[in-house]
CSV table of C-alpha atoms and ligand atoms in Angstrom, one decimal:
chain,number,residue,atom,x,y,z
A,1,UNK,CA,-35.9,31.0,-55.5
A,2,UNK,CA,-37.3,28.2,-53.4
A,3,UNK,CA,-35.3,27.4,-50.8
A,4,UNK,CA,-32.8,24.2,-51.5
A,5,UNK,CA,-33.5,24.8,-55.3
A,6,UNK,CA,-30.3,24.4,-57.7
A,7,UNK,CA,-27.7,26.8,-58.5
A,8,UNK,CA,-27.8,27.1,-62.1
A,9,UNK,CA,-24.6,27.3,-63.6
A,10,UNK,CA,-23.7,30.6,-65.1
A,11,UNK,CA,-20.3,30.9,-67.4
A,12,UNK,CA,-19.4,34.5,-67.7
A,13,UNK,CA,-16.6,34.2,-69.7
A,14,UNK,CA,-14.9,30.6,-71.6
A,15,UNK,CA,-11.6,32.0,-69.7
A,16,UNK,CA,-10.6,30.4,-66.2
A,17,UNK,CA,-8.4,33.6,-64.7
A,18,UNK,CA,-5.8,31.9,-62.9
A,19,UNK,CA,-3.3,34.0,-60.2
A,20,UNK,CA,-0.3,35.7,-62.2
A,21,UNK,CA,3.1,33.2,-62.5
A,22,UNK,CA,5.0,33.3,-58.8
A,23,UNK,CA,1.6,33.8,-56.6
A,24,UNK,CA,-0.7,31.8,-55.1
A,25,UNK,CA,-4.0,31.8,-52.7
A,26,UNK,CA,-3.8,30.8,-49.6
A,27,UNK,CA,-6.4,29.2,-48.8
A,28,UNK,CA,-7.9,27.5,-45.3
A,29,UNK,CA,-6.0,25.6,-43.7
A,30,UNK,CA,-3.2,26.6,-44.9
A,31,UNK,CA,-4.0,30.1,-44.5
A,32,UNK,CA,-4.6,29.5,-40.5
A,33,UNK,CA,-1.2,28.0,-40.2
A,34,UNK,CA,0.4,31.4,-42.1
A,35,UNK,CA,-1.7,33.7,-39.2
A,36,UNK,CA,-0.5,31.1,-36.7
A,37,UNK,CA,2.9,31.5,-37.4
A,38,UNK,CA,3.2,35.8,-37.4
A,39,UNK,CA,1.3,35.1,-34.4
A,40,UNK,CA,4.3,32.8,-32.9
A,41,UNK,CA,6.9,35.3,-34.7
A,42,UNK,CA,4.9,38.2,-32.3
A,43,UNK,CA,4.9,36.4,-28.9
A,44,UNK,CA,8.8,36.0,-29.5
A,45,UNK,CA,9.9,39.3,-30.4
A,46,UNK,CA,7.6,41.2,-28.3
A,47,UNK,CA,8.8,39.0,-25.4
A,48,UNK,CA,12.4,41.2,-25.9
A,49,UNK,CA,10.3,44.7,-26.7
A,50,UNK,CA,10.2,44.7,-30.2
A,51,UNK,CA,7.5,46.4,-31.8
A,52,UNK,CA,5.4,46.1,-34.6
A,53,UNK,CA,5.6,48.7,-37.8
A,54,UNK,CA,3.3,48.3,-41.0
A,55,UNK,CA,5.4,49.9,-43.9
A,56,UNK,CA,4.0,50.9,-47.0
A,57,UNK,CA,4.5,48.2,-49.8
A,58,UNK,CA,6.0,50.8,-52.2
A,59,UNK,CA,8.6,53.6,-52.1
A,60,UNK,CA,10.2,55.7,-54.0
A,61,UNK,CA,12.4,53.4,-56.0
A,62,UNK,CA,15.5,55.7,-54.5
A,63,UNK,CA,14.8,54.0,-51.6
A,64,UNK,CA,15.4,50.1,-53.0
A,65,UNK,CA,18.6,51.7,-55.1
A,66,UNK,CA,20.4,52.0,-51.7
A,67,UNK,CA,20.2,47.8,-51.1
A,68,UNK,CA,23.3,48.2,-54.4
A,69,UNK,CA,23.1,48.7,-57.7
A,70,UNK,CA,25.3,45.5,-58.9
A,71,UNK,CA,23.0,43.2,-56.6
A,72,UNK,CA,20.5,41.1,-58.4
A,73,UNK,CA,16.8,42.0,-56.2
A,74,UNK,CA,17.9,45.5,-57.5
A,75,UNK,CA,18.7,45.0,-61.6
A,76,UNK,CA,16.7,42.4,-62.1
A,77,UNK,CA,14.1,41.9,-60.1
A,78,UNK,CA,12.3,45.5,-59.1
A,79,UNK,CA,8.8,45.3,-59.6
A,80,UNK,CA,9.4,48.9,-60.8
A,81,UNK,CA,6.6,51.4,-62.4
A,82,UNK,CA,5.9,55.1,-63.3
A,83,UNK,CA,2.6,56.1,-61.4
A,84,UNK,CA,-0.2,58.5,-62.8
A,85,UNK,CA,2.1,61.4,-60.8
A,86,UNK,CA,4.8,60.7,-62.9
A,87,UNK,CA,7.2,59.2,-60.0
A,88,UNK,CA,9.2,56.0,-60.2
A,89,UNK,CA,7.9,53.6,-57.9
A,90,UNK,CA,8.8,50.4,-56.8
A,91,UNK,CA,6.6,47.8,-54.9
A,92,UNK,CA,9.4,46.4,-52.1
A,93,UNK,CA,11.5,43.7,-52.8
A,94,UNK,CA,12.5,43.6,-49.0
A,95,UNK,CA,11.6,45.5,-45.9
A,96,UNK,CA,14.7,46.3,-44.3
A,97,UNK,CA,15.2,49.8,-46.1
A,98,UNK,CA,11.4,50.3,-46.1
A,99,UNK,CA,11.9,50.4,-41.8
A,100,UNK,CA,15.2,52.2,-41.9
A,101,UNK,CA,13.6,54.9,-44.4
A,102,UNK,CA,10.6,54.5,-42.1
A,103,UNK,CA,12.8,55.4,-39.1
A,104,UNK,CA,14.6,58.5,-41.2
A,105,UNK,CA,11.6,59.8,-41.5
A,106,UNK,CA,10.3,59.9,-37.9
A,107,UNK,CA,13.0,59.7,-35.9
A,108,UNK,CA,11.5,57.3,-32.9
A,109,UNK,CA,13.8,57.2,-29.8
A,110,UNK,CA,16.4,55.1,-29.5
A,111,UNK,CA,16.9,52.2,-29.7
A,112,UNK,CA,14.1,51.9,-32.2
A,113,UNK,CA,13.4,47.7,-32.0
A,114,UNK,CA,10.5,46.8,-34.5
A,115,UNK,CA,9.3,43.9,-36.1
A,116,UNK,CA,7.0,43.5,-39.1
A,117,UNK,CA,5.3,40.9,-41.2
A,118,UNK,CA,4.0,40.9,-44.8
A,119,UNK,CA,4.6,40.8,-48.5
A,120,UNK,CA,7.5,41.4,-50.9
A,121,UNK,CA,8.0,41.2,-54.9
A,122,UNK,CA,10.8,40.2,-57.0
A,123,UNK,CA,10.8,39.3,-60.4
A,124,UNK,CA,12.6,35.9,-59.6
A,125,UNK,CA,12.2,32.5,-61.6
A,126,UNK,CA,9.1,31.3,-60.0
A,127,UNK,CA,9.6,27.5,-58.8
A,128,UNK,CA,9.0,25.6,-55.3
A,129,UNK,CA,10.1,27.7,-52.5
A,130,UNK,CA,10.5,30.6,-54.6
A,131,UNK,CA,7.8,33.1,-55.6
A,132,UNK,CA,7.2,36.6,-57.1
A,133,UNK,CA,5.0,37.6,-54.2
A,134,UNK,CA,6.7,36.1,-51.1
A,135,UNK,CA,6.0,36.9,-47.2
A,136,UNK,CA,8.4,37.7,-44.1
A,137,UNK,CA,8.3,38.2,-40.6
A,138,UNK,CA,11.7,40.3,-39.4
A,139,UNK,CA,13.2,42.5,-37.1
A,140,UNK,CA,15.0,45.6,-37.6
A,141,UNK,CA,17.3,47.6,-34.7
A,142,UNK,CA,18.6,50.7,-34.8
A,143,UNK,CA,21.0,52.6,-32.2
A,144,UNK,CA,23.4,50.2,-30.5
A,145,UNK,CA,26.4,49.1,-31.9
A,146,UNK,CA,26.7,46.7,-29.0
A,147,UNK,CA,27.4,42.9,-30.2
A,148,UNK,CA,25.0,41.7,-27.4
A,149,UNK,CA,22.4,42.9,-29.7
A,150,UNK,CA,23.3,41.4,-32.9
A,151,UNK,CA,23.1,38.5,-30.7
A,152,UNK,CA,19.7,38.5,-29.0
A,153,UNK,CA,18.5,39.7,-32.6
A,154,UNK,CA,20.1,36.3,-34.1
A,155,UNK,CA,19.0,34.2,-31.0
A,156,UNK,CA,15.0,35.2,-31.7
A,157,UNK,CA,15.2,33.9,-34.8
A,158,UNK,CA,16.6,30.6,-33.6
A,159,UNK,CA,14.0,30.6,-30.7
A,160,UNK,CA,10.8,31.9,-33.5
A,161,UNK,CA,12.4,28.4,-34.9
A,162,UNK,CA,11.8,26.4,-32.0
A,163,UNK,CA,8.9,27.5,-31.0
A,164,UNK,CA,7.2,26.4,-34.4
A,165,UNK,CA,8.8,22.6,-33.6
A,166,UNK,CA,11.5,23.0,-36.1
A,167,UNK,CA,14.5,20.9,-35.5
A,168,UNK,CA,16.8,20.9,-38.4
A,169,UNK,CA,17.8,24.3,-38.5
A,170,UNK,CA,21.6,25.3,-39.0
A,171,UNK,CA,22.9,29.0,-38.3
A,172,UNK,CA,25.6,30.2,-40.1
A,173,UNK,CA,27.6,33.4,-38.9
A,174,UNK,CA,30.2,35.2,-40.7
A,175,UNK,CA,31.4,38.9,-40.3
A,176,UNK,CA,32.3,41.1,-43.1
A,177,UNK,CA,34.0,43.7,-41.4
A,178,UNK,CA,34.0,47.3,-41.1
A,179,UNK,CA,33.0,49.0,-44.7
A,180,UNK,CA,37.1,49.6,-44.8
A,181,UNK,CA,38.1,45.7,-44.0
A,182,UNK,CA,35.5,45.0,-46.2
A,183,UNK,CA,36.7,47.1,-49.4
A,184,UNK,CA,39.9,45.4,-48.9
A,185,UNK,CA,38.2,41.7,-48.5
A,186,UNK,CA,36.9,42.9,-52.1
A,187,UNK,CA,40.5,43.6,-53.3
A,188,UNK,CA,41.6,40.1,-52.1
A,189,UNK,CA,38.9,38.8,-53.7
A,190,UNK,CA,39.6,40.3,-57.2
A,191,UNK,CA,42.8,39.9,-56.9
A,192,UNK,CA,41.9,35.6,-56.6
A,193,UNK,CA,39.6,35.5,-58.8
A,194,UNK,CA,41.0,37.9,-61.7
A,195,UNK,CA,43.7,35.3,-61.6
A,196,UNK,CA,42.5,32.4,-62.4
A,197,UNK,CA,39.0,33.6,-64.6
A,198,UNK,CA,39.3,31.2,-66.9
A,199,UNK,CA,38.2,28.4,-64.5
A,200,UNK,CA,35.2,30.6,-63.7
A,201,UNK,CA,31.4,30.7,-65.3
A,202,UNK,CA,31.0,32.9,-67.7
A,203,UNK,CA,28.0,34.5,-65.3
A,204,UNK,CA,30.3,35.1,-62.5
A,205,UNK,CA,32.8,36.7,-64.9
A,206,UNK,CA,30.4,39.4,-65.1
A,207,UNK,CA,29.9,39.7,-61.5
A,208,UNK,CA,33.2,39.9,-60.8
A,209,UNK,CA,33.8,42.8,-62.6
A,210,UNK,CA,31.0,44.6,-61.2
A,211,UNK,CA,31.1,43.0,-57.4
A,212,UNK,CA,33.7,39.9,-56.8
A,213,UNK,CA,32.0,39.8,-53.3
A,214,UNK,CA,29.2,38.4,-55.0
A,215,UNK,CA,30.6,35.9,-57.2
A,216,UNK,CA,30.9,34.2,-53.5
A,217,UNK,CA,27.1,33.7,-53.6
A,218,UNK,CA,27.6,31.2,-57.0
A,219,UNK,CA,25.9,28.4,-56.5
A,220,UNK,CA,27.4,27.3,-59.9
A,221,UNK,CA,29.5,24.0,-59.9
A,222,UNK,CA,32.1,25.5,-62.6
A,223,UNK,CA,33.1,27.7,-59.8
A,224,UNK,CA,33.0,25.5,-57.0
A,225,UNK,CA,37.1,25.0,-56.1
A,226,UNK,CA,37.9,28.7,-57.1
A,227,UNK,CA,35.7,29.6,-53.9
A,228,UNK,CA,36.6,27.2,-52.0
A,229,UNK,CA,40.3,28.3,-52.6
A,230,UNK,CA,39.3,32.3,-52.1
A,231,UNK,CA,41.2,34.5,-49.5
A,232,UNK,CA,38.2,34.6,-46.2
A,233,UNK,CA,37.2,37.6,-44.8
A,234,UNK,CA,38.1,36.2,-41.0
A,235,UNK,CA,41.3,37.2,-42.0
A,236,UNK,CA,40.5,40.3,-43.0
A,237,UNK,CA,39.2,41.9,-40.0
A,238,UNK,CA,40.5,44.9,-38.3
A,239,UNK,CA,41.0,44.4,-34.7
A,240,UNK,CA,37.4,46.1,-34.0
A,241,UNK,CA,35.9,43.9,-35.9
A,242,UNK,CA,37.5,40.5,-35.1
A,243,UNK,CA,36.5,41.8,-31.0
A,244,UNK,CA,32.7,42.7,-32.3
A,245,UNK,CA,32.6,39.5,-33.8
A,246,UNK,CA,33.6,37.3,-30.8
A,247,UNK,CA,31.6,39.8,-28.6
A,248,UNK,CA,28.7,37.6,-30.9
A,249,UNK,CA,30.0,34.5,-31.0
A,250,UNK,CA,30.5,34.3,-27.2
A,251,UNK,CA,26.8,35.8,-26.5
A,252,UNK,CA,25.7,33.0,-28.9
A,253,UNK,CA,27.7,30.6,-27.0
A,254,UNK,CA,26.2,32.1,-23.5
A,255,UNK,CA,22.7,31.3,-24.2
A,256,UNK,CA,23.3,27.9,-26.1
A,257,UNK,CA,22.3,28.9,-29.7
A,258,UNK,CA,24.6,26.7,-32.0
A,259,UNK,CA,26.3,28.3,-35.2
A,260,UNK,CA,28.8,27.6,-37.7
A,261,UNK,CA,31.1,30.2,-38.5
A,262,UNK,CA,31.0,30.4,-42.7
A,263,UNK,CA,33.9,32.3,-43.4
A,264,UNK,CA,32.4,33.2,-46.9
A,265,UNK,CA,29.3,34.1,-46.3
A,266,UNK,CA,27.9,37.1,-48.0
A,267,UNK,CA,24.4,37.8,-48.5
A,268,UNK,CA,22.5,38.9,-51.2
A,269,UNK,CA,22.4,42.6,-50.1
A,270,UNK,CA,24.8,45.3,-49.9
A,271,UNK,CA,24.5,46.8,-47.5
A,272,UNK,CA,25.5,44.5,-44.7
A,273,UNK,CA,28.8,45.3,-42.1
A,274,UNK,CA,30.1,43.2,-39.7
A,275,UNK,CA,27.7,40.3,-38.7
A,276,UNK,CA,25.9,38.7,-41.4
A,277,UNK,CA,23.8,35.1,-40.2
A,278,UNK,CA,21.6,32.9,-42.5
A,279,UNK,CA,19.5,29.9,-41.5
A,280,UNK,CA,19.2,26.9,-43.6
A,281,UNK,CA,16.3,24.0,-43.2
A,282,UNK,CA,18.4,21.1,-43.9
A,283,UNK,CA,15.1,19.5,-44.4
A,284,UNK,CA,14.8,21.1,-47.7
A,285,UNK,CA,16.9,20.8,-51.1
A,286,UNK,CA,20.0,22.8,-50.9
A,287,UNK,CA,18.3,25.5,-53.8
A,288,UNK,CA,15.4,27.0,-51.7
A,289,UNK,CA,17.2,25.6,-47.7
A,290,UNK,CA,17.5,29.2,-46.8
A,291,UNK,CA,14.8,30.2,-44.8
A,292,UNK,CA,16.0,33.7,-43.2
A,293,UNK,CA,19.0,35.5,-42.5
A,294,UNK,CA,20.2,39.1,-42.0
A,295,UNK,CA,23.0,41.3,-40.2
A,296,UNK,CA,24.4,44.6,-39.6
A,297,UNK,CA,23.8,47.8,-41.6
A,298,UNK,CA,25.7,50.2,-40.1
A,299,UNK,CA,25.5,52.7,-43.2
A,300,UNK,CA,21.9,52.3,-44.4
A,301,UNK,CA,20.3,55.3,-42.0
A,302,UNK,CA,22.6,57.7,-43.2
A,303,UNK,CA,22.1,56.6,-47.0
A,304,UNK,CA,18.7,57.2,-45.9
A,305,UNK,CA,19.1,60.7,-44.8
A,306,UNK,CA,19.2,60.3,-40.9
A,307,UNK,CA,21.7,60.6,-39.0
A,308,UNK,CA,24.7,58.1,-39.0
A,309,UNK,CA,22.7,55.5,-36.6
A,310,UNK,CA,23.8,51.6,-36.5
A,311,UNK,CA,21.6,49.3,-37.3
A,312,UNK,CA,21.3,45.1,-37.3
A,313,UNK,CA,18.3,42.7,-38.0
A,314,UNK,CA,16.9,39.7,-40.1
A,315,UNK,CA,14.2,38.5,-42.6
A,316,UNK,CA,12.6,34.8,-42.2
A,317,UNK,CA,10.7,33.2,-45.5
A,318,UNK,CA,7.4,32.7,-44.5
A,319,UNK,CA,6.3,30.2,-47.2
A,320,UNK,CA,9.8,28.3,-47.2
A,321,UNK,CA,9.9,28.5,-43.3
A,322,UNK,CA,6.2,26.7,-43.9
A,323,UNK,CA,7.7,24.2,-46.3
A,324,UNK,CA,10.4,23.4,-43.8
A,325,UNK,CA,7.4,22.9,-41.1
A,326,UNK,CA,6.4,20.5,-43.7
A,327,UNK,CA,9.3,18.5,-44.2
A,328,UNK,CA,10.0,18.3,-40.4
A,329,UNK,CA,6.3,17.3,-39.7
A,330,UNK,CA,5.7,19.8,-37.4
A,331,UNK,CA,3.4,23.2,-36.8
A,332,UNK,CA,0.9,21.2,-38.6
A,333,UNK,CA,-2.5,23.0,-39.8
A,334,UNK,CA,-5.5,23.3,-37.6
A,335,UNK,CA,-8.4,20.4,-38.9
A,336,UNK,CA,-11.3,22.1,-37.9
A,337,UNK,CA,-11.8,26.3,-38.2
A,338,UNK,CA,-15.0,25.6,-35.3
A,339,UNK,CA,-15.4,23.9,-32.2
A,340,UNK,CA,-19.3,23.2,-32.3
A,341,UNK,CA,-21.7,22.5,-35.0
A,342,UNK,CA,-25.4,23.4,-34.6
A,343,UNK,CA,-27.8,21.0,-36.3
A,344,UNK,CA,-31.7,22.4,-35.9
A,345,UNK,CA,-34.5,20.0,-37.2
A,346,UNK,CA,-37.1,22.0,-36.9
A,347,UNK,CA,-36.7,24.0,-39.6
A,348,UNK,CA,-34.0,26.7,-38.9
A,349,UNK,CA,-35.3,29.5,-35.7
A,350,UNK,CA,-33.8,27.6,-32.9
A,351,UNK,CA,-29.8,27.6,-35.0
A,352,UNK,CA,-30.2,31.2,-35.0
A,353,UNK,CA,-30.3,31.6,-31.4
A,354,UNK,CA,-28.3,28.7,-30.3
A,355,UNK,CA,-25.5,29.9,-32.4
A,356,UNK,CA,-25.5,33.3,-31.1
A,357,UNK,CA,-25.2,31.8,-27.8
A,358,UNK,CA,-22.7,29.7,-28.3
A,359,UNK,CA,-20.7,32.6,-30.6
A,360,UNK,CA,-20.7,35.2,-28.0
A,361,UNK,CA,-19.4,32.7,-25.5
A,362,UNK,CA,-16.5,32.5,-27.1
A,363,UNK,CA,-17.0,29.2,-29.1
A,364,UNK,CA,-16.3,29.0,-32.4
A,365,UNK,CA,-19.4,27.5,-33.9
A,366,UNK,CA,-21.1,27.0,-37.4
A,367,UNK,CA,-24.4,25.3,-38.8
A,368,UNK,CA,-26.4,24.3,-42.1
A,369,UNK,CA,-28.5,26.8,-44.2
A,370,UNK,CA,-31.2,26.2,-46.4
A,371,UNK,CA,-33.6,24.3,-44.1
A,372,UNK,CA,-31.7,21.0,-45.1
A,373,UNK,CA,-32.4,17.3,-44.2
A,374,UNK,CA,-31.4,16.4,-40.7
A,375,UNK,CA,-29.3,13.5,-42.7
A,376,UNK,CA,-27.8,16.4,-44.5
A,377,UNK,CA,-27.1,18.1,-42.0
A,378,UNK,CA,-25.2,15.5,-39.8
A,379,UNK,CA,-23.3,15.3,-42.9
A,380,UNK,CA,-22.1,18.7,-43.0
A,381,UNK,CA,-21.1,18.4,-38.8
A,382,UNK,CA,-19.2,15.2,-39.9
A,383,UNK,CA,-17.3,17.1,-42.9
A,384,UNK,CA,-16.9,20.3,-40.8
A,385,UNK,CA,-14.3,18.8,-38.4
A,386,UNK,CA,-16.0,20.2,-35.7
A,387,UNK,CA,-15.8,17.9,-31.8
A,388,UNK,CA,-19.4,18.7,-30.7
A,389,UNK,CA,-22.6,18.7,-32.6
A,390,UNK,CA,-25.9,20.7,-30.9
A,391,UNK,CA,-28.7,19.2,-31.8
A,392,UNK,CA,-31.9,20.7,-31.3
A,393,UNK,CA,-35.5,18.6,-32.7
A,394,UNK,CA,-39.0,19.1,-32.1
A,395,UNK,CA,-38.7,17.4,-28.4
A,396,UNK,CA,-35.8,19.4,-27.4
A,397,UNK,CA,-37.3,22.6,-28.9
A,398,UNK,CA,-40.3,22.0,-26.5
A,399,UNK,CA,-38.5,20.9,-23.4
A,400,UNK,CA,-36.3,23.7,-23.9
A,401,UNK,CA,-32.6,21.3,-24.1
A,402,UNK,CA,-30.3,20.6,-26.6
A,403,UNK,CA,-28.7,17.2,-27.2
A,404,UNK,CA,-24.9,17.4,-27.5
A,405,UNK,CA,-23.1,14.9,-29.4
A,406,UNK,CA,-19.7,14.3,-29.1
A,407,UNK,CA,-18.6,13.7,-33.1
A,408,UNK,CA,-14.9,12.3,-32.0
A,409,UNK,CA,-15.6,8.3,-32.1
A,410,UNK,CA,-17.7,7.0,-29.8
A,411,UNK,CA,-17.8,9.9,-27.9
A,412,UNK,CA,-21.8,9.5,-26.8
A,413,UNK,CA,-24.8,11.8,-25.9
A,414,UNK,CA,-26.4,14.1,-23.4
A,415,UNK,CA,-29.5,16.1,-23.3
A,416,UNK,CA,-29.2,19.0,-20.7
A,417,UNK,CA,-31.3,22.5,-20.6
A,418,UNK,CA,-30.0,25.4,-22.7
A,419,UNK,CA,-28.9,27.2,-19.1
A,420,UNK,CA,-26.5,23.8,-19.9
A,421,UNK,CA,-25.6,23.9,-22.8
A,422,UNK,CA,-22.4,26.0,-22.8
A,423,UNK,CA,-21.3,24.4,-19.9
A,424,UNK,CA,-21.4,20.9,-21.0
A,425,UNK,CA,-20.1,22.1,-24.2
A,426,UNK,CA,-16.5,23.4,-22.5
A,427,UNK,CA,-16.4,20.4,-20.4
A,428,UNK,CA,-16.7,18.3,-23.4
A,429,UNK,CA,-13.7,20.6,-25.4
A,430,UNK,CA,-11.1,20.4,-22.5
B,1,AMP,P1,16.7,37.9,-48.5
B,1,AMP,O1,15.9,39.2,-48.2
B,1,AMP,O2,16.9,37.6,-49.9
B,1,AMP,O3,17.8,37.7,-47.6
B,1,AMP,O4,15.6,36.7,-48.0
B,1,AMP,C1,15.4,36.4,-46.7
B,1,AMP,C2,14.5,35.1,-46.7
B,1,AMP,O5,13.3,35.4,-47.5
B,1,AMP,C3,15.2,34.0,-47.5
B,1,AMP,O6,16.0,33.2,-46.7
B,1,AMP,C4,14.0,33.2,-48.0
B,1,AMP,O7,13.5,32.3,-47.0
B,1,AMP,C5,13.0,34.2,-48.2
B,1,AMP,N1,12.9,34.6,-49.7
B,1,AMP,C6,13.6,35.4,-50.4
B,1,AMP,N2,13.2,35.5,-51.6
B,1,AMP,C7,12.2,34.6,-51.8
B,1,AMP,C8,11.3,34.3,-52.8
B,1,AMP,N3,11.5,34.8,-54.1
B,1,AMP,N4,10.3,33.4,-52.6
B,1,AMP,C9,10.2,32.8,-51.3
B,1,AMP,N5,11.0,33.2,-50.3
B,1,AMP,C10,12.0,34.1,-50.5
């Protein structure tokens, strides 16, 4: 095919396949800003030793059972499947038991402090905020029981935050308790609620004969006053766990991370203990405002076949923690992907070499293809963002320079040799 010659057009099918309900593409810039951010989330937790661990994005759906049968990830939403092998399977809806499985398995000394980043799946009602294939960036600890650590986890989280330029973030803390003050928190609970049923949505009905705890996580207005009036788990708490829990509050206090206590705070999962923490982006609508949150998990290594080991960490929503980013105006996207565009008039050699040159130097740098106009080709410098173009015609070729443009304004000209050229480039980028 000549060179410049049109594309023709080729249909291969009348259907446009479009990316199943509750996922998306990421596409540049966006996608940039996403490996930007895990980037960020690494700097801070590696800063306190944390290290990083790549589960697998399915287990053995055993494995998932263990986050509680009555909770909804787990009966509704499993992205569950019988493989070619014949075992049930179940891509992760979390990664919390995939690391604690993870550390069952291989026993890594302790404390074992990892962080991870990637995908999850839940059959959930796809709608802003709220996907089928969603991203995190967590933390999980295991060993101490200390209350120093549930802090430090809770205050990377806030810092991750910071660093990305968010400002409207609110912490809330709460402690459930040992798994003992908790069953009885439980009793309390059905005891309220059986009560006074009637005033409740038929929904949390349900739950509450299968978990009241969770009828605590209705964000239905029908049952609204019964939780506001509901028995709190502060008052619940052994004496171990009412010291553990100021042992938090006070670290919290130490290094000057603010919090609200939310006395009924539960979260999602079952398996938290003790400290349980969730960030909202106030910057968002109250239905997807949670961006992260997490706690204690003092039973899950021992459901997972290690030994009884304690455990405590979090899970922030990538693509809602964007969202926020959004609404706050801040960790904005990159506007160029290169730094230097090469624009060769005379006819293509002299962009293969100059590009190479500026490439290896570290530069990130990009040009036209198919021997297009010059016109054309100033064109695609302009629409490629990029500060600097290189421009190499038949002069230049034969003096051996380059002309560097700066494309930001009036930023003006400057032939210099090739030996130059990087040079002048760098000074120019500063
Ligand atoms: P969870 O594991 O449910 O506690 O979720 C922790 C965080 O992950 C939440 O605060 C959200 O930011 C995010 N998240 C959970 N489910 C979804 C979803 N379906 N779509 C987008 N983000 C989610």
């Amino acid at each position: 095919m000549p060179v410049g010659a049109p594309v023709a057009s080729i249909t291969v099918s009348d259907h446009v396949f479009r990316a199943p309900k509750g996922t998306r593409d990421i596409l540049w810039p966006d996608s940039a800003r996403w490996r930007a951010l895990v980037d960020v989330f690494a700097e801070v937790v590696g800063s306190a030793g944390y290290l990083e661990v790549i589960p697998p994005m399915f287990e053995h759906v055993e494995v998932f059972q263990r986050l509680g049968e009555t909770t909804d990830v787990v009966r509704k939403e499993m992205y569950s499947f019988e493989d070619k092998g014949g075992r049930t399977l179940a891509l992760r809806p979390e990664q919390t038991a995939s690391v604690v499985r993870g550390f069952s398995e291989h026993r890594p000394t302790l404390p074992y402090k990892a962080w991870y980043a990637g995908p999850n799946f839940r059959y959930e009602r796809a709608q802003k905020g709220r996907f089928r294939q969603f991203d995190q960036v967590g933390v999980e600890v295991l060993g101490p029981t200390d209350p120093h650590l549930d802090a430090e986890v809770i205050s990377l989280a806030w810092r991750f935050y910071e660093r990305l330029g968010l400002k409207e973030v609110t912490l809330l803390v709460n402690s459930l308790g040992s798994p003992e003050d908790r069953a009885r928190y439980v009793e309390a609970l059905r005891v309220h609620f059986t009560a006074e049923s009637d005033a409740l949505s038929e929904e949390s009905r349900t739950t509450l004969e299968a978990n009241p705890l969770r009828v605590l996580d209705s964000r239905r207005e029908a049952d609204a006053p019964l939780i506001d009036a509901a028995p709190r788990m502060i008052d619940h708490l052994s004496d171990d766990a009412a010291a553990h829990f100021a042992g938090v509050t006070s670290a919290l206090d130490a290094v000057g991370v603010p919090y609200t206590v939310a006395p009924r705070l539960v979260r999602g999962l079952d398996y938290y203990v003790r400290t349980t923490f969730e960030f909202a982006a106030e910057a968002l609508d109250a239905a997807q405002n949670a961006v992260g949150g997490g706690g204690r998990y003092d039973g899950l290594a021992a459901d997972l076949g290690a030994p009884e080991t304690p455990g405590v960490g979090f899970a922030l929503g990538v693509d809602r923690t964007l969202l926020a980013c959004d609404a706050e105006g801040v960790f904005n996207a990159p506007a160029a992907a290169i730094d230097v565009f090469v624009v060769d008039a005379t006819g293509g050699d002299e962009a293969v070499v100059v590009t190479d040159l500026i490439r290896t130097d570290g530069l990130r740098v990009d040009r036209a293809w198919d021997g297009r106009s010059m016109k054309a080709q100033m064109k695609a410098a302009d629409r490629s963002a990029a500060a600097l173009a290189v421009i190499v015609g038949e002069d230049e070729k034969a003096a051996g320079t380059v002309t560097v443009r700066d494309l930001r304004g009036d930023g003006g000209q400057e032939t210099v040799t090739r030996d130059q050229m990087i040079q002048t480039l760098r000074a120019r980028l500063r």
